[in-house]
Coordinates of C-alpha atoms in Angstrom, one line a residue:
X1 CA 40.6 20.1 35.9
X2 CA 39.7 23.5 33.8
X3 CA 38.4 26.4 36.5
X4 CA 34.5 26.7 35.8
X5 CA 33.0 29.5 36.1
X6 CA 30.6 30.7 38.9
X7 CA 27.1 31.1 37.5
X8 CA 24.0 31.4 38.5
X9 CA 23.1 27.7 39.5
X10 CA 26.4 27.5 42.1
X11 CA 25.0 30.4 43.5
X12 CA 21.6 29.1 44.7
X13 CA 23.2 25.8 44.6
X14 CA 24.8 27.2 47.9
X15 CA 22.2 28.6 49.5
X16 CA 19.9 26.0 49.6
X17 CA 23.1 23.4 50.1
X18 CA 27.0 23.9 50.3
X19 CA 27.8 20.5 49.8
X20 CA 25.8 20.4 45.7
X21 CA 27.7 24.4 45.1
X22 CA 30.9 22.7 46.5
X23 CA 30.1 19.4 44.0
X24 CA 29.5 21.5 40.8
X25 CA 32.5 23.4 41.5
X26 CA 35.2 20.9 42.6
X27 CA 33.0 17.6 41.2
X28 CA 34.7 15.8 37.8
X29 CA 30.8 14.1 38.1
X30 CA 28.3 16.2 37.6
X31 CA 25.2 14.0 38.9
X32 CA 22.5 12.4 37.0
X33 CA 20.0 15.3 36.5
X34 CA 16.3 14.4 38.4
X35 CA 13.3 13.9 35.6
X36 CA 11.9 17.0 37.7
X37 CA 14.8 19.4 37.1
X38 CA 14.6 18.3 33.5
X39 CA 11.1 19.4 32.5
X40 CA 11.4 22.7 34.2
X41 CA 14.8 23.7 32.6
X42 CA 12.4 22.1 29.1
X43 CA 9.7 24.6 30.3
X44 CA 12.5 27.4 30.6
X45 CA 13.7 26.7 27.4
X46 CA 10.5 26.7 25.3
X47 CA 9.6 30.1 27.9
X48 CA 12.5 31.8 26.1
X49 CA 12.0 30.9 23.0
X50 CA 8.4 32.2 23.0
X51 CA 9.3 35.1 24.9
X52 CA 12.2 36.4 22.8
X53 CA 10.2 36.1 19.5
X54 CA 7.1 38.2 20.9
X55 CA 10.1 40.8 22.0
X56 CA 11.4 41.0 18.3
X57 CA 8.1 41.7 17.2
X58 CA 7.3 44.5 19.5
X59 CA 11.4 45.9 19.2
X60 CA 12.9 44.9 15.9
X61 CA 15.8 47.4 17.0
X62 CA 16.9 45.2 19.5
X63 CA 20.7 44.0 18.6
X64 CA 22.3 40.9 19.5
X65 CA 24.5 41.2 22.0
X66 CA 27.2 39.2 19.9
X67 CA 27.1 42.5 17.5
X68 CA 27.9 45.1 19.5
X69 CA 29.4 45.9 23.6
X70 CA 27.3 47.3 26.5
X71 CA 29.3 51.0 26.2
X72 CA 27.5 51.4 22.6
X73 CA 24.2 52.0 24.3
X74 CA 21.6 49.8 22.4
X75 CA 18.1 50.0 23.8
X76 CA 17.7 46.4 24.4
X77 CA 20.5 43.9 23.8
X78 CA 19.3 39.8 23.3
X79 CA 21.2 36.6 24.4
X80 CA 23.9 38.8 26.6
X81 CA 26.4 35.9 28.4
X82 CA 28.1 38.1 30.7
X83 CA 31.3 37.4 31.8
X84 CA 34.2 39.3 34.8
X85 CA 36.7 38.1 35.9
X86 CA 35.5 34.0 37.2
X87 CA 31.9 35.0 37.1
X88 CA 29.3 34.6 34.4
X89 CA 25.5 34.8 33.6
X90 CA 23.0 34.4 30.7
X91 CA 20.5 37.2 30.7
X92 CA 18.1 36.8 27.3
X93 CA 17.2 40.7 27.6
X94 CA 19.2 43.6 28.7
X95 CA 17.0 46.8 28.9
X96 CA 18.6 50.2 29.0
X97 CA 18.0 52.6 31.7
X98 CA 18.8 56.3 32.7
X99 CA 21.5 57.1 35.1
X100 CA 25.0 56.9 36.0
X101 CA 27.4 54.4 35.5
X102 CA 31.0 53.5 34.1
X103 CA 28.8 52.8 30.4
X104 CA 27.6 57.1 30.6
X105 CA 24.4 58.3 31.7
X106 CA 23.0 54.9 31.4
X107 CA 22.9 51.2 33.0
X108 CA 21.3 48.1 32.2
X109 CA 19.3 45.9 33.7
X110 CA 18.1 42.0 33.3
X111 CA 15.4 40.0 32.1
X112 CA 15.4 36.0 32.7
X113 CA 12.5 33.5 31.9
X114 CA 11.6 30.7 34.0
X115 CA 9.8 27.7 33.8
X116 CA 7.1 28.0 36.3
X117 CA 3.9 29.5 36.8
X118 CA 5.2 30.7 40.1
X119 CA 8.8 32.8 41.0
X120 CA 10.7 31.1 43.3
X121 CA 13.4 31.7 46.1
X122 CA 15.7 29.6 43.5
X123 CA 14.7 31.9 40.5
X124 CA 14.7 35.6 42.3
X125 CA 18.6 34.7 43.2
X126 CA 18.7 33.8 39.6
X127 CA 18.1 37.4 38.7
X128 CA 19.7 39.0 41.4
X129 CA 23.2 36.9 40.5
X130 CA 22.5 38.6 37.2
X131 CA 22.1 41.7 38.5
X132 CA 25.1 41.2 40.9
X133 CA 27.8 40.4 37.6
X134 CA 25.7 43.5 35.9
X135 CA 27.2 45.5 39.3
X136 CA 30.5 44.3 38.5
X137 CA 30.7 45.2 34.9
X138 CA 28.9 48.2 34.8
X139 CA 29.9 49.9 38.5
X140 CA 26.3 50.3 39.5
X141 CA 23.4 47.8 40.7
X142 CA 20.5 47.9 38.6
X143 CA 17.3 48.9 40.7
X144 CA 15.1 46.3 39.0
X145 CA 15.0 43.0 37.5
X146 CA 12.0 41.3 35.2
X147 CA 11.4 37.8 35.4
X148 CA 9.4 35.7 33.2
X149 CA 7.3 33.2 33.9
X150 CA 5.6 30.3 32.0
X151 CA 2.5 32.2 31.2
X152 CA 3.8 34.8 29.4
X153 CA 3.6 37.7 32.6
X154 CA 6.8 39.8 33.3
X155 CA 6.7 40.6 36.8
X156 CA 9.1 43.5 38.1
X157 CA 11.1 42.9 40.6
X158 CA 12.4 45.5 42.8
X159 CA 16.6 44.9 44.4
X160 CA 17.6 47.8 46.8
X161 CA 20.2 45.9 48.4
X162 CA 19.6 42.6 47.4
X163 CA 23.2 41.7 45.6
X164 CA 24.6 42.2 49.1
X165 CA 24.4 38.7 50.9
X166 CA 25.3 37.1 47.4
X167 CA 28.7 38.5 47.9
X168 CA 29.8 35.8 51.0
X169 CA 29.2 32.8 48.8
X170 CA 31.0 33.8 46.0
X171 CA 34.2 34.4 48.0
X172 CA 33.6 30.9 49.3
X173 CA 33.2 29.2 46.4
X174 CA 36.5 31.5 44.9
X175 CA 38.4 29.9 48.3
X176 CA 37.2 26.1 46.9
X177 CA 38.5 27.1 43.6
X178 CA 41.8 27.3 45.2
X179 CA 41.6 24.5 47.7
X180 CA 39.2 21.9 47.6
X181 CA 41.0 19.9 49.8
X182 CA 38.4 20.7 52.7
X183 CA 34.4 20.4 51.4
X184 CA 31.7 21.8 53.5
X185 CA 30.1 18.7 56.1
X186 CA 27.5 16.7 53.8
X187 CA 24.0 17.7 55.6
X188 CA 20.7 16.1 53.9
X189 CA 17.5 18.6 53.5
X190 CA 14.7 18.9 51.7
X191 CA 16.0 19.7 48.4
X192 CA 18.3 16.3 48.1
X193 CA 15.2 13.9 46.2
X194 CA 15.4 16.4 43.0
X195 CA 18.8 17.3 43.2
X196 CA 21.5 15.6 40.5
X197 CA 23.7 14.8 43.6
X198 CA 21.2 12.8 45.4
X199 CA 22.5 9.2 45.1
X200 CA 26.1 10.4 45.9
X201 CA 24.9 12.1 48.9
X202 CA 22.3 9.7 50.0
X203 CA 25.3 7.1 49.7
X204 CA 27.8 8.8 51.3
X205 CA 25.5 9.9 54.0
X206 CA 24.9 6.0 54.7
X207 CA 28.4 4.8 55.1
X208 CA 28.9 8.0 57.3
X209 CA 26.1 6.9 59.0
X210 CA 25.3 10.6 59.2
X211 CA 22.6 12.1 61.7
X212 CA 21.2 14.3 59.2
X213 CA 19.7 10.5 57.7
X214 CA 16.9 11.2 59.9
X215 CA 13.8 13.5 59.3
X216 CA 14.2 17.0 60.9
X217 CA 17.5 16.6 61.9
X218 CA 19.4 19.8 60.0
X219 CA 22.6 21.2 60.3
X220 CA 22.0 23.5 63.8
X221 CA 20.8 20.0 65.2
X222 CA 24.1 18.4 64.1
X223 CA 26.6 20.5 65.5
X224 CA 24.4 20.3 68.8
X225 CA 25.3 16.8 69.1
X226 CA 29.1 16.8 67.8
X227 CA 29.6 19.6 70.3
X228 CA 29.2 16.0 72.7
X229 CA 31.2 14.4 70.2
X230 CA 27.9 12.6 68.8
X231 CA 28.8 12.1 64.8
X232 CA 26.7 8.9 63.8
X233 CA 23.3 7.7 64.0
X234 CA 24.2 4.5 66.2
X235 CA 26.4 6.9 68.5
X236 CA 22.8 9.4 69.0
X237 CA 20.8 5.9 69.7
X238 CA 22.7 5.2 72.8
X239 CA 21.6 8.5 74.1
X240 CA 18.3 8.1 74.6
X241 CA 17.0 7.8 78.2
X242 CA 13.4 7.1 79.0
X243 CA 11.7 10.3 81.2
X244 CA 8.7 10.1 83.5
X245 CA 6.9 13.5 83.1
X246 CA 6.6 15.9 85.5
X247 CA 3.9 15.1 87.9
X248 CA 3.1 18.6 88.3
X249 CA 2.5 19.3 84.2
X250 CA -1.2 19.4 83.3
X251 CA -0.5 18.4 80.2
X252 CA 2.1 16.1 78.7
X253 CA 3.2 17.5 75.1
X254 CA 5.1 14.9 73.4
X255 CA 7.7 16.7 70.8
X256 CA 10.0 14.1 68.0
X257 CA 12.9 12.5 69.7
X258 CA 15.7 12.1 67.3
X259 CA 17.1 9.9 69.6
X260 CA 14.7 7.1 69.9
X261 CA 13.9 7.1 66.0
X262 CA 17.8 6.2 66.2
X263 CA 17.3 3.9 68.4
X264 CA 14.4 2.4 66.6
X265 CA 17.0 2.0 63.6
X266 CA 19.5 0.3 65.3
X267 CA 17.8 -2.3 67.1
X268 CA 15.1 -2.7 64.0
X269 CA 12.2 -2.2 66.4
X270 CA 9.4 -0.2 66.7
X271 CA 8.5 1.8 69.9
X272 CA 5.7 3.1 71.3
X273 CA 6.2 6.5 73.3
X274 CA 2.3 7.1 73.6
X275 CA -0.4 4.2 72.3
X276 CA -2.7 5.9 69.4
X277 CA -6.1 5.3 70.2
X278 CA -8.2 5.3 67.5
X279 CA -12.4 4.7 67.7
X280 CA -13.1 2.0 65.3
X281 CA -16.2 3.5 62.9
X282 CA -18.6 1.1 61.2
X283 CA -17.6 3.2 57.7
X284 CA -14.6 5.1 56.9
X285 CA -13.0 6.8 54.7
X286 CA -9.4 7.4 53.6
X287 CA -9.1 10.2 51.4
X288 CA -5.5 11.3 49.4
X289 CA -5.4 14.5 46.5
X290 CA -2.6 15.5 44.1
X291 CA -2.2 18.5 42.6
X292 CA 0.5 21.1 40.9
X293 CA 1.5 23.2 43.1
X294 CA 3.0 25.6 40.4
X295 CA -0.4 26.6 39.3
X296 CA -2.7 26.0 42.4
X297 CA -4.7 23.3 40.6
X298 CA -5.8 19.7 41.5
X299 CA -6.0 17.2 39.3
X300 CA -6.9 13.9 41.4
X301 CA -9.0 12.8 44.5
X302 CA -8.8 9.1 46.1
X303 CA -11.4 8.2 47.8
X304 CA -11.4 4.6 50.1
X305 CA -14.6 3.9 51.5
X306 CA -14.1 0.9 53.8
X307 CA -17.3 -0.7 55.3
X308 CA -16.3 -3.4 57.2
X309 CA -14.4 -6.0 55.5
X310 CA -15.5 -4.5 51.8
X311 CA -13.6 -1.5 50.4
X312 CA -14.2 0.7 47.4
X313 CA -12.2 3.0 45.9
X314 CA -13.5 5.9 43.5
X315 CA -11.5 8.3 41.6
X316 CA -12.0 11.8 40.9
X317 CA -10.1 13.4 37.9
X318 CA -9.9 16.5 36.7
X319 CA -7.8 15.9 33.0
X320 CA -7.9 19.9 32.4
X321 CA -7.7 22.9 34.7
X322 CA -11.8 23.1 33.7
X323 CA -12.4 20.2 35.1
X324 CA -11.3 20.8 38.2
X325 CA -14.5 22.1 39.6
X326 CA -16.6 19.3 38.1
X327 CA -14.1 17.0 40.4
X328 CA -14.7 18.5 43.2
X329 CA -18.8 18.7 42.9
X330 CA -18.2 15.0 41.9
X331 CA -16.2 14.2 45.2
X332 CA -18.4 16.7 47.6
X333 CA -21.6 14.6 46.0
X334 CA -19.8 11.4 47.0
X335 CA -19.0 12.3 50.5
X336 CA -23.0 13.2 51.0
X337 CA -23.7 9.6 51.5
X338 CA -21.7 9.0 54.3
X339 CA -22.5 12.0 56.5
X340 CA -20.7 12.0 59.8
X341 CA -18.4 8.9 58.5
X342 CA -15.1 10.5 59.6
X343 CA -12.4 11.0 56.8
X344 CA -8.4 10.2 57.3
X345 CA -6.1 11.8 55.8
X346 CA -2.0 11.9 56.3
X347 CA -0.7 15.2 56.8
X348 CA -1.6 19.0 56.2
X349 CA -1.5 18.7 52.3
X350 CA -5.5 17.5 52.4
X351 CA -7.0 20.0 54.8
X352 CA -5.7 23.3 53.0
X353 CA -6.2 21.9 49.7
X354 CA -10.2 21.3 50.3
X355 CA -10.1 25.1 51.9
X356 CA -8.8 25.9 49.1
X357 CA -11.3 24.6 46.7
X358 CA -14.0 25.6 48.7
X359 CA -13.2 29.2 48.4
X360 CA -12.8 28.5 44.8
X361 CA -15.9 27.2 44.0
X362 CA -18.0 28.5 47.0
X363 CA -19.1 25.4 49.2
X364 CA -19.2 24.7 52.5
X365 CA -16.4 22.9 54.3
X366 CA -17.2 23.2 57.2
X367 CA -19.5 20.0 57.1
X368 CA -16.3 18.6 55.8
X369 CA -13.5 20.3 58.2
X370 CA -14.8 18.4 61.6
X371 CA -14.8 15.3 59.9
X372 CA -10.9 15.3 58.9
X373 CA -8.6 12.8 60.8
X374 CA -4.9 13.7 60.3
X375 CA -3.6 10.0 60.5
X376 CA 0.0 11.2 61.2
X377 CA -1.2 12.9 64.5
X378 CA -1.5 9.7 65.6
X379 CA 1.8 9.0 65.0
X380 CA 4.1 11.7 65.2
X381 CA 6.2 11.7 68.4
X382 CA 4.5 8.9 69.9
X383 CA 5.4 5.7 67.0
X384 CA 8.5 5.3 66.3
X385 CA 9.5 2.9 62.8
X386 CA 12.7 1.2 62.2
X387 CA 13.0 3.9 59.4
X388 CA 14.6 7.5 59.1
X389 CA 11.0 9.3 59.1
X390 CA 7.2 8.3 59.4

């Protein structure tokens, strides 16, 4: 198989997981590609597009990188894929600055466009790679790098040392270019449900019958337990004892035990470290919202309203970020009628998003706050499911 290059995407393919850097390097397959990743790298697309023609406008000097070579000293230079030695990166803008380098009196530095509202871990490595193979060709670190994000704003972003703790991956993924006869130990995270690796992963992970399967296990957690030659989920189930607690505690906090949701698995049973007690209310409510994170907006509340054995369900949409506060007068009118009625919700998502909006708009919550129910208090550390999380 033909060496690939190390761009940008290996790069923060390895910091957030080994295993997909180690894939896109070594891998004949490349993955199916998630519909998620898809409409950002859409998003970054159409982002450069727009961005790039505004910058024409404003600096019709501005030469094509194809045209001429960094040492020429352009202003600006446009679609610049830099290249040394096995490393390359697409920066849309170069922008020339003052000081010293192996060019003259003068350096570059990069400008990349995104396709979020918001800059990311993901996308700041993104520049700094750039400005890391900028380092290499030009025998200085640029100071700055500008990224752009989906609503036009170029935001400034200041290195110092950052190119620095990019230089450790690269010499790994250089040493799996030459022998990728031993791949980094496949550990799920967080990352895996948008990732183009997912179903390998997921399917390997299951035949392994790998620990990291389970929620909150991560790779520190792992090597805990192999340390005790503990490498499967089955192996991790037979470890669970039972413990009375201390007599002498005044309270008894009850943390996750990996080991009994394994044990759960295994025998296909639920258990019950602690029994949820829940008051039974004559009306209740169960209340979900969705939003984007990307732009701090909501778009959707659920509301269940269950009064004994008769339910209703009303939805509150907001179909345009305008609408968003007429959603939330909407849902804060509803909730009047049941004053007191307590309202579940799963999680920590609902909670801050209702803060959130009622800073926004300027209503009270607190009316609303001691009426919240986190359902998954309940549950956490004290049910167990034949499943690998709640």
């Amino acid at each position: 198989m033909e060496q690939r290059k190390i761009t940008a995407e290996a790069i923060v393919a390895y910091t957030v997981c080994p295993t997909k850097a180690f894939l896109l390097m070594c891998s004949a397959h490349q993955g199916i590609p998630h519909e998620y990743a898809q409409i950002l790298e859409l998003q970054a697309e159409n982002n450069l597009r727009q961005y790039l023609h505004s910058f024409i406008q404003k600096h019709p000097e501005a030469q094509n990188h194809d045209n001429t070579r960094l040492e020429n000293g352009d202003n600006f230079l446009l679609n610049a894929t830099l290249a040394i030695d096995d490393l390359e990166v697409f920066c849309p803008v170069l922008s020339k600055v003052q000081g010293e380098s192996c060019l003259g009196n003068f350096y570059y530095e990069p400008t990349i466009c995104v396709g979020s509202y918001r800059i990311t871990k993901r996308q700041r490595l993104e520049a700094i790679f750039a400005c890391t193979v900028l380092e290499q060709i030009q025998a200085v670190s640029p100071e700055c790098a500008t990224i752009v994000t989906l609503d036009g704003k170029s935001h400034r972003m200041k290195l110092g040392n950052a190119c620095i703790p990019l230089y450790d991956p690269i010499r790994e993924i250089r040493q799996w270019k030459i022998d990728s006869s031993d791949p980094p130990p496949l550990v799920l995270n967080r990352s895996c449900p948008i990732c183009q690796f997912r179903h390998h992963c997921k399917s390997k992970a299951q035949q392994d019958d790998n620990p990291s399967l389970l929620d909150r296990v991560t790779a520190k957690t792992i090597s805990k337990y192999e340390k005790k030659g503990i490498f499967t989920i089955k192996q991790l189930s037979f470890v669970f004892k039972p413990r009375r607690p201390r007599k002498r505690a005044k309270k008894h906090v009850l943390t996750h035990n990996i080991e009994l949701q394994a044990l759960a698995l295994r025998e296909n049973k639920m258990y019950v470290q602690e029994l949820p007690i829940i008051a039974k209310q004559p009306v209740e409510l169960m209340v979900d919202i969705e939003g984007v994170p990307d732009q701090q907006l909501y778009y959707l509340i659920g509301l269940l309203v269950c009064d004994g054995e008769k339910s209703a369900y009303y939805p509150f949409w907001a179909d345009a970020p305008h609408d968003e506060e007429v959603m939330w007068h909407a849902f804060l009118k509803k909730l009047e009628l049941f004053a007191g009625t307590p309202i579940y919700h799963y999680g920590s998502y609902e909670p801050k998003a209702f803060a959130k909006l009622a800073k926004r708009y300027e209503t009270d919550n607190e009316f609303m706050e001691k009426r919240l129910v986190n359902v998954n208090s309940y549950i956490h550390a004290k049910v167990y499911f034949p499943a690998y999380s709640n």
